[in-house]
Short mmCIF file of N, CA and C in Angstrom, two decimals:
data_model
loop_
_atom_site.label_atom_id
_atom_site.label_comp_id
_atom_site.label_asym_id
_atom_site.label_seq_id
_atom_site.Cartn_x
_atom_site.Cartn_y
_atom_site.Cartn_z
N UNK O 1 20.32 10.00 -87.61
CA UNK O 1 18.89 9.76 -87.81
C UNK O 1 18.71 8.41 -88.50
N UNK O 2 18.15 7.63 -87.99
CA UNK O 2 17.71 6.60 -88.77
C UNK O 2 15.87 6.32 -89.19
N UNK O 3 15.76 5.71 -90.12
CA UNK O 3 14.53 5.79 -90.74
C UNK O 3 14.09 4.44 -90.98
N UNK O 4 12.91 4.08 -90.71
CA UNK O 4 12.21 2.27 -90.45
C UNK O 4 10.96 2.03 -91.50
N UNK O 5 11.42 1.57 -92.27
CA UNK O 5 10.06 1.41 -93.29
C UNK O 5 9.55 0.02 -93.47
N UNK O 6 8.47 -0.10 -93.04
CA UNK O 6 7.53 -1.40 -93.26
C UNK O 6 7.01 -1.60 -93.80
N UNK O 7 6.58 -2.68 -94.20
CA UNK O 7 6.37 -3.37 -95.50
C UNK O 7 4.68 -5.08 -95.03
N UNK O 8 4.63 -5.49 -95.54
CA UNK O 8 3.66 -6.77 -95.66
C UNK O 8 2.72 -6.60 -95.32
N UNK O 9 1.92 -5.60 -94.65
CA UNK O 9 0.76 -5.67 -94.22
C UNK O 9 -0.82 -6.13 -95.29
N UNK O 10 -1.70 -6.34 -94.37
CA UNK O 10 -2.72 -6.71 -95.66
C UNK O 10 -3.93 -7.02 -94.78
N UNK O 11 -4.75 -7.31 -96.14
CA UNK O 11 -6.13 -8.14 -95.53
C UNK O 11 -5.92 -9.72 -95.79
N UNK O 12 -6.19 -10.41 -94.64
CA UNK O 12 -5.85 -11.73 -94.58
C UNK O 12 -6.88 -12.03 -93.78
N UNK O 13 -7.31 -13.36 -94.04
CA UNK O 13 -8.74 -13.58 -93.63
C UNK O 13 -8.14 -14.75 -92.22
N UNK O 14 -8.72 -14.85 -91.10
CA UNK O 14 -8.79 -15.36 -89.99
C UNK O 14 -8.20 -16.76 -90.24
N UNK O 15 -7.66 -17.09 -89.15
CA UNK O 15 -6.14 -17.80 -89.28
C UNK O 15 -4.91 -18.27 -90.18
N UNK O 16 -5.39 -16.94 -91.64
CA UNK O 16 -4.07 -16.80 -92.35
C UNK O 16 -3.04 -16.29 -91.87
N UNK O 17 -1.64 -16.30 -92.49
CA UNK O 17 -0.24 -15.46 -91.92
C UNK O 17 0.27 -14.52 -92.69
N UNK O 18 0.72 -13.82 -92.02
CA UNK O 18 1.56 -12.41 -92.90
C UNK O 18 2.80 -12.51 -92.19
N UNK O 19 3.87 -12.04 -92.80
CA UNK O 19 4.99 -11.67 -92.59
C UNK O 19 5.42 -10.03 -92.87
N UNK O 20 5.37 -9.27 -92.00
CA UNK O 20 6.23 -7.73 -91.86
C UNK O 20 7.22 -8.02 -91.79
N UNK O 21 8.29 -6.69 -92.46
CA UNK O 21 9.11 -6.48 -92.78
C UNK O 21 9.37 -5.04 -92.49
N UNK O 22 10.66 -4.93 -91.52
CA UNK O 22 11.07 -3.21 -91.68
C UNK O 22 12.43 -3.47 -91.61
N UNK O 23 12.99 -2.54 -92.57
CA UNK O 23 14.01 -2.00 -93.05
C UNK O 23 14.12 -0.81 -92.40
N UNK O 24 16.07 -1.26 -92.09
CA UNK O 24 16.62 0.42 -91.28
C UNK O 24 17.27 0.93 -92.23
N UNK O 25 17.50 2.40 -92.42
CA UNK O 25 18.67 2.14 -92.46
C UNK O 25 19.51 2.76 -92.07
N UNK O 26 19.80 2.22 -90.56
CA UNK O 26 20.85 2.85 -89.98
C UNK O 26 21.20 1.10 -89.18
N UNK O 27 22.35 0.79 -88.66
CA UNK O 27 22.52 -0.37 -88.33
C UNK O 27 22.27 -0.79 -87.20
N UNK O 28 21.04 -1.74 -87.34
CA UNK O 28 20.39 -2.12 -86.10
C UNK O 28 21.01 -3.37 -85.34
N UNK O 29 22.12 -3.44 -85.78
CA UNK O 29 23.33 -4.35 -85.07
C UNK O 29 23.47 -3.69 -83.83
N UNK O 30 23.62 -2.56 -83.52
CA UNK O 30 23.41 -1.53 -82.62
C UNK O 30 22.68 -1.46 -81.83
N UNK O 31 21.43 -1.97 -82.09
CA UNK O 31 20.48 -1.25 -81.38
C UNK O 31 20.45 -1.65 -79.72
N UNK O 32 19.86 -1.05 -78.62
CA UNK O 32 19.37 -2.04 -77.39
C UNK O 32 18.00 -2.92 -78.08
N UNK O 33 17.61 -2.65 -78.86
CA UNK O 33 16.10 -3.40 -78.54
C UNK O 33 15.14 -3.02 -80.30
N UNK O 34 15.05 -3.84 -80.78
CA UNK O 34 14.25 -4.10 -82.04
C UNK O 34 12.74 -4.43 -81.96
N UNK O 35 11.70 -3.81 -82.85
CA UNK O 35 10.65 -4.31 -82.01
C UNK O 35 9.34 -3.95 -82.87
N UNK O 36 8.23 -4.91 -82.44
CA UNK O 36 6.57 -4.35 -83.27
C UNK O 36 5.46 -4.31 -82.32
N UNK O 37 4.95 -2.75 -82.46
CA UNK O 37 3.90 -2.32 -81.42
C UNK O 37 2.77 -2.28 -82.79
N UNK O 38 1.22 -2.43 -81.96
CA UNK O 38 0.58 -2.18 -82.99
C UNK O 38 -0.76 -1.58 -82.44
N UNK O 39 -1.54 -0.26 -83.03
CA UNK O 39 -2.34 -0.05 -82.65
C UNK O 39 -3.85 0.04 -83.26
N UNK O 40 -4.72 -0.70 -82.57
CA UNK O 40 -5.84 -1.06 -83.23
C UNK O 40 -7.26 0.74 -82.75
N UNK O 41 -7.95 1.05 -84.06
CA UNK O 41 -8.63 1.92 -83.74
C UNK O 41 -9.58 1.99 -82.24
N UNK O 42 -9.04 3.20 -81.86
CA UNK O 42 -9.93 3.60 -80.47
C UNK O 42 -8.98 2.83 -79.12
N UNK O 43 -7.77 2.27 -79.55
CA UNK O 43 -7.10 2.04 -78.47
C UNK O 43 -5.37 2.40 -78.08
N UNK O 44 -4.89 2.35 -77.36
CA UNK O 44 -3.67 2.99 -77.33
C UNK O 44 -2.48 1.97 -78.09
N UNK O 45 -1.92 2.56 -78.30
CA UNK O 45 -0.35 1.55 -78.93
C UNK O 45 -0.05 0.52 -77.63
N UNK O 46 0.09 -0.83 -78.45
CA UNK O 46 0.93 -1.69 -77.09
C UNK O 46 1.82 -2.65 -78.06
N UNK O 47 2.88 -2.94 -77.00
CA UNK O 47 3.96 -3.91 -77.88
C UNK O 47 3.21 -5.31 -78.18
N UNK O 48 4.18 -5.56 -79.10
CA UNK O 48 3.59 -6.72 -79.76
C UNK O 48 4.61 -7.89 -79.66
N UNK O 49 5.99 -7.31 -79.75
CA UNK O 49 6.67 -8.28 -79.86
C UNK O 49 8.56 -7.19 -79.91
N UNK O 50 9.23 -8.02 -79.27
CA UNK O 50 10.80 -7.41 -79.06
C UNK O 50 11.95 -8.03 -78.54
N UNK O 51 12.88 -7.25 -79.42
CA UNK O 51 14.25 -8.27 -79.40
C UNK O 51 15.56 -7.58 -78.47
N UNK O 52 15.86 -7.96 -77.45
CA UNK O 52 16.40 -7.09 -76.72
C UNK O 52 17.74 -7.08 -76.63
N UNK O 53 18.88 -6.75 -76.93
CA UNK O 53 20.47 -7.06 -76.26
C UNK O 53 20.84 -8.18 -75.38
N UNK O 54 19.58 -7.87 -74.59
CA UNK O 54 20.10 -8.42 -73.10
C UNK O 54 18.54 -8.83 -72.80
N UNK O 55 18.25 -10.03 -73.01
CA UNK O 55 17.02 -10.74 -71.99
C UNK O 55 16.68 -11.47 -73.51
N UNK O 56 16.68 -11.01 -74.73
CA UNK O 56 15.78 -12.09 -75.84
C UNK O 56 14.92 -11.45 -75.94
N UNK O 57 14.10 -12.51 -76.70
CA UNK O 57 13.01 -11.89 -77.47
C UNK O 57 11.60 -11.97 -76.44
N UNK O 58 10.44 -10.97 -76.53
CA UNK O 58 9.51 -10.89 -75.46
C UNK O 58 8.57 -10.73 -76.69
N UNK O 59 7.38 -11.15 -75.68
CA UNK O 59 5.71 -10.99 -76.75
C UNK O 59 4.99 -11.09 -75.69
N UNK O 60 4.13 -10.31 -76.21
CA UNK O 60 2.63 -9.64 -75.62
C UNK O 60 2.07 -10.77 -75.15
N UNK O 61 0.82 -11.42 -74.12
CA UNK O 61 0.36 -12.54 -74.59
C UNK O 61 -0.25 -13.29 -75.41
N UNK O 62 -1.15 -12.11 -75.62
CA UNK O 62 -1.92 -12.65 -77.06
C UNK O 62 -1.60 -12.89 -78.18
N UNK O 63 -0.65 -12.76 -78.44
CA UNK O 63 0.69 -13.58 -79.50
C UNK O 63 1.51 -14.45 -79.22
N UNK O 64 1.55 -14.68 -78.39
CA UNK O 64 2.43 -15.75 -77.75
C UNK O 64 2.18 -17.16 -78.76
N UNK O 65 2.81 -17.88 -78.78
CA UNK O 65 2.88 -19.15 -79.81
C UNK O 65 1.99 -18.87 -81.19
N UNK O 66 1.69 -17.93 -81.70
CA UNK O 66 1.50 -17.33 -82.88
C UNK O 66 2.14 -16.16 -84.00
N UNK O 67 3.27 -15.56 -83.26
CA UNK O 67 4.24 -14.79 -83.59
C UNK O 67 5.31 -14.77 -83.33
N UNK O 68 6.33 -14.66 -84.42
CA UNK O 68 7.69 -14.69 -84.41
C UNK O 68 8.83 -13.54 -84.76
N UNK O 69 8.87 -12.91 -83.83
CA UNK O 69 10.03 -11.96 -84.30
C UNK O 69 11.41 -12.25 -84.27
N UNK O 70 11.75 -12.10 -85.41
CA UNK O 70 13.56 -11.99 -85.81
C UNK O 70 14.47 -10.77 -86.24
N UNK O 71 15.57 -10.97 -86.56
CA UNK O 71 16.16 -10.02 -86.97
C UNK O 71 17.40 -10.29 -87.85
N UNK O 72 17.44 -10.13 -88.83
CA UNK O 72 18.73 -9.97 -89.70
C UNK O 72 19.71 -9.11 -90.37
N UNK O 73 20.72 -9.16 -88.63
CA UNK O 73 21.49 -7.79 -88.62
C UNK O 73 22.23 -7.21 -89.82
N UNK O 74 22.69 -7.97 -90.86
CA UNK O 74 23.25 -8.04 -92.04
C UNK O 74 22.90 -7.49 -93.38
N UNK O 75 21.14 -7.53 -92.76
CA UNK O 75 20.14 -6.68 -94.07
C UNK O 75 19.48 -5.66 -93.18
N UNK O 76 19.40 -5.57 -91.91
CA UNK O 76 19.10 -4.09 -91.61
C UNK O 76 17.53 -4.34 -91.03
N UNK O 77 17.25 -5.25 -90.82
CA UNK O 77 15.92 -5.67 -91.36
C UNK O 77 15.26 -6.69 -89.92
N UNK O 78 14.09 -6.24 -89.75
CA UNK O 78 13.61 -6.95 -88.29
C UNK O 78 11.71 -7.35 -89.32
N UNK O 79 11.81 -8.39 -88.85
CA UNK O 79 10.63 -9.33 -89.50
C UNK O 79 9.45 -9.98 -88.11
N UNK O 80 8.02 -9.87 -88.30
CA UNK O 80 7.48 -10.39 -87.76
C UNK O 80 6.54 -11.51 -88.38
N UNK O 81 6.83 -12.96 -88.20
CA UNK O 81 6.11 -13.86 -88.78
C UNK O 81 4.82 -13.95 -87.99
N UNK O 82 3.67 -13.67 -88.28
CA UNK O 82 2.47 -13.67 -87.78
C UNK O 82 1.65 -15.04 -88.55
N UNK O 83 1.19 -15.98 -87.41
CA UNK O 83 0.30 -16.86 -88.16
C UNK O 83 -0.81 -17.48 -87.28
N UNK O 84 -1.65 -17.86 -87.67
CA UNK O 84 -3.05 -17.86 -86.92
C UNK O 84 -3.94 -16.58 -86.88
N UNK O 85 -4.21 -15.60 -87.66
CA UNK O 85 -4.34 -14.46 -87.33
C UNK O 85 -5.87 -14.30 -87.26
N UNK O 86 -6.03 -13.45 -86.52
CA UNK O 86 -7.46 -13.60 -85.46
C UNK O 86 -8.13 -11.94 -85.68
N UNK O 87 -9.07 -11.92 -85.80
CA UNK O 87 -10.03 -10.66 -86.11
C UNK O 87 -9.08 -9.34 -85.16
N UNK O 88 -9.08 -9.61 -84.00
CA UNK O 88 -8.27 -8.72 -82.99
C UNK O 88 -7.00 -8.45 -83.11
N UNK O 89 -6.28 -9.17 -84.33
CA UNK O 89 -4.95 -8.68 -84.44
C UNK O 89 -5.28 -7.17 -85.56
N UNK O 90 -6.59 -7.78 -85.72
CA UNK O 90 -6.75 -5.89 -86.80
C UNK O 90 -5.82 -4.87 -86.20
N UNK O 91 -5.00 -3.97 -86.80
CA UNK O 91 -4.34 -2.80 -86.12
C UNK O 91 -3.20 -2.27 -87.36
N UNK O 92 -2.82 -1.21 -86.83
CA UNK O 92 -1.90 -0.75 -87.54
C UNK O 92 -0.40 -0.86 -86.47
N UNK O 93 0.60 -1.91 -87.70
CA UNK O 93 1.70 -2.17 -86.60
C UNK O 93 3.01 -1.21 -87.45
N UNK O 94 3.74 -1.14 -86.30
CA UNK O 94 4.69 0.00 -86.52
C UNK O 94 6.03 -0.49 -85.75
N UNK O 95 7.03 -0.56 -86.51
CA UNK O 95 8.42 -0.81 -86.15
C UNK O 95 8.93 -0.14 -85.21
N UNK O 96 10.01 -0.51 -84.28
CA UNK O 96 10.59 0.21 -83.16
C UNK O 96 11.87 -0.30 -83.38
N UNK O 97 12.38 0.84 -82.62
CA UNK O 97 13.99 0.73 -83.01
C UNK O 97 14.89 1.74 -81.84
N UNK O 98 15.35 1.23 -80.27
CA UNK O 98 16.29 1.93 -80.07
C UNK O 98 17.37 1.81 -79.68
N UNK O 99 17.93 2.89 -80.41
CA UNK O 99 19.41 3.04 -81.42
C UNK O 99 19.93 4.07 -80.97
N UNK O 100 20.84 4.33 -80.19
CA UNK O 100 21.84 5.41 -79.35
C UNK O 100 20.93 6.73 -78.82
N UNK O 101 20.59 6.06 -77.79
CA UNK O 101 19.41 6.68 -76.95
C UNK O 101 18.32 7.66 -77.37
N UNK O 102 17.87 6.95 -78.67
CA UNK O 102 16.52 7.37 -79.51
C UNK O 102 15.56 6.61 -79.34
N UNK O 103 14.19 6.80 -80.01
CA UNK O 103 13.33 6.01 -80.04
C UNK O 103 12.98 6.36 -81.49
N UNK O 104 13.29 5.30 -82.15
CA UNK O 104 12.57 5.19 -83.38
C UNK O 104 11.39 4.56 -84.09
N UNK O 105 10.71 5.18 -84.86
CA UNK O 105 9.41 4.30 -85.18
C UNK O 105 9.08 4.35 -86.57
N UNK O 106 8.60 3.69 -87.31
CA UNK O 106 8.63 3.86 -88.19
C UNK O 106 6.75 4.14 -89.03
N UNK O 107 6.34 4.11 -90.21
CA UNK O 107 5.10 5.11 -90.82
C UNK O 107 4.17 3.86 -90.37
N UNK O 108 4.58 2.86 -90.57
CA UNK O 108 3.08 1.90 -90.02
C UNK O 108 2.93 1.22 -90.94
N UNK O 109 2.19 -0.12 -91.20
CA UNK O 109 1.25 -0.91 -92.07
C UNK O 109 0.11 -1.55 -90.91
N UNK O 110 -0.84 -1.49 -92.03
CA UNK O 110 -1.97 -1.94 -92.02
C UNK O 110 -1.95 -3.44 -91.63
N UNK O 111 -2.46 -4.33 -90.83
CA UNK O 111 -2.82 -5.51 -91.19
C UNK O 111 -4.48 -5.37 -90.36
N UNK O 112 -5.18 -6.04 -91.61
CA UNK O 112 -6.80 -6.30 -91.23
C UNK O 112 -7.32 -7.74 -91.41
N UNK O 113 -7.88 -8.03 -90.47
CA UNK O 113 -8.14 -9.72 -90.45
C UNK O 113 -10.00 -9.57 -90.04
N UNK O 114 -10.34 -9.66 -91.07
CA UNK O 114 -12.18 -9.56 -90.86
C UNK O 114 -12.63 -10.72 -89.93
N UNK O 115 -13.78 -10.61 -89.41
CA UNK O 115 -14.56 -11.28 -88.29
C UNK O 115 -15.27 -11.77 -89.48
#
């Protein structure tokens, strides 16, 4: 069982940056695919951003040249640098993680960016 806890979320006012943070801890050196979905009220979960074994890193479009996902297999730990942030990134984003044919997710943070 592994367990994903995130961290940075906030209120940040329109084209400030946040940086998330989730912590495994189980070793995501492992994993096929590292990753941040996020879901904004009244709509379904969609990816946001992911790090794959095999193909690199992928993003949604609407993040595209405004978000950066990494990973630092050594601390366990997958980071999304978010900057420019825009009323519509409002949502609650949630870590992904799969790790020997699981799907892991982790409790969520908040990020809110007022209009």
């Amino acid at each position: 069982q592994v367990q994903l806890v995130e961290s940075g979320g906030g209120l940040v006012q329109p084209g400030g940056s946040l940086r998330l943070s989730c912590v495994a801890s189980g070793r995501i050196v492992r994993a096929n695919a590292v990753g941040w979905y996020r879901q904004a009220p009244g709509k379904q979960r969609e990816l946001v951003a992911l790090i794959q074994s095999v193909g690199g890193a992928k993003y949604v479009d609407a993040v595209k040249g405004r978000f950066t996902i990494s990973r630092d297999n050594a601390k366990d730990t997958v980071y999304l640098q978010m900057n420019s942030l825009k009323p519509e990134d409002t949502a609650v984003y949630y870590c992904y993680a799969d790790l020997d044919a699981h799907n892991y997710w982790g409790q969520g943070t908040q990020v809110t960016v007022p209009s």
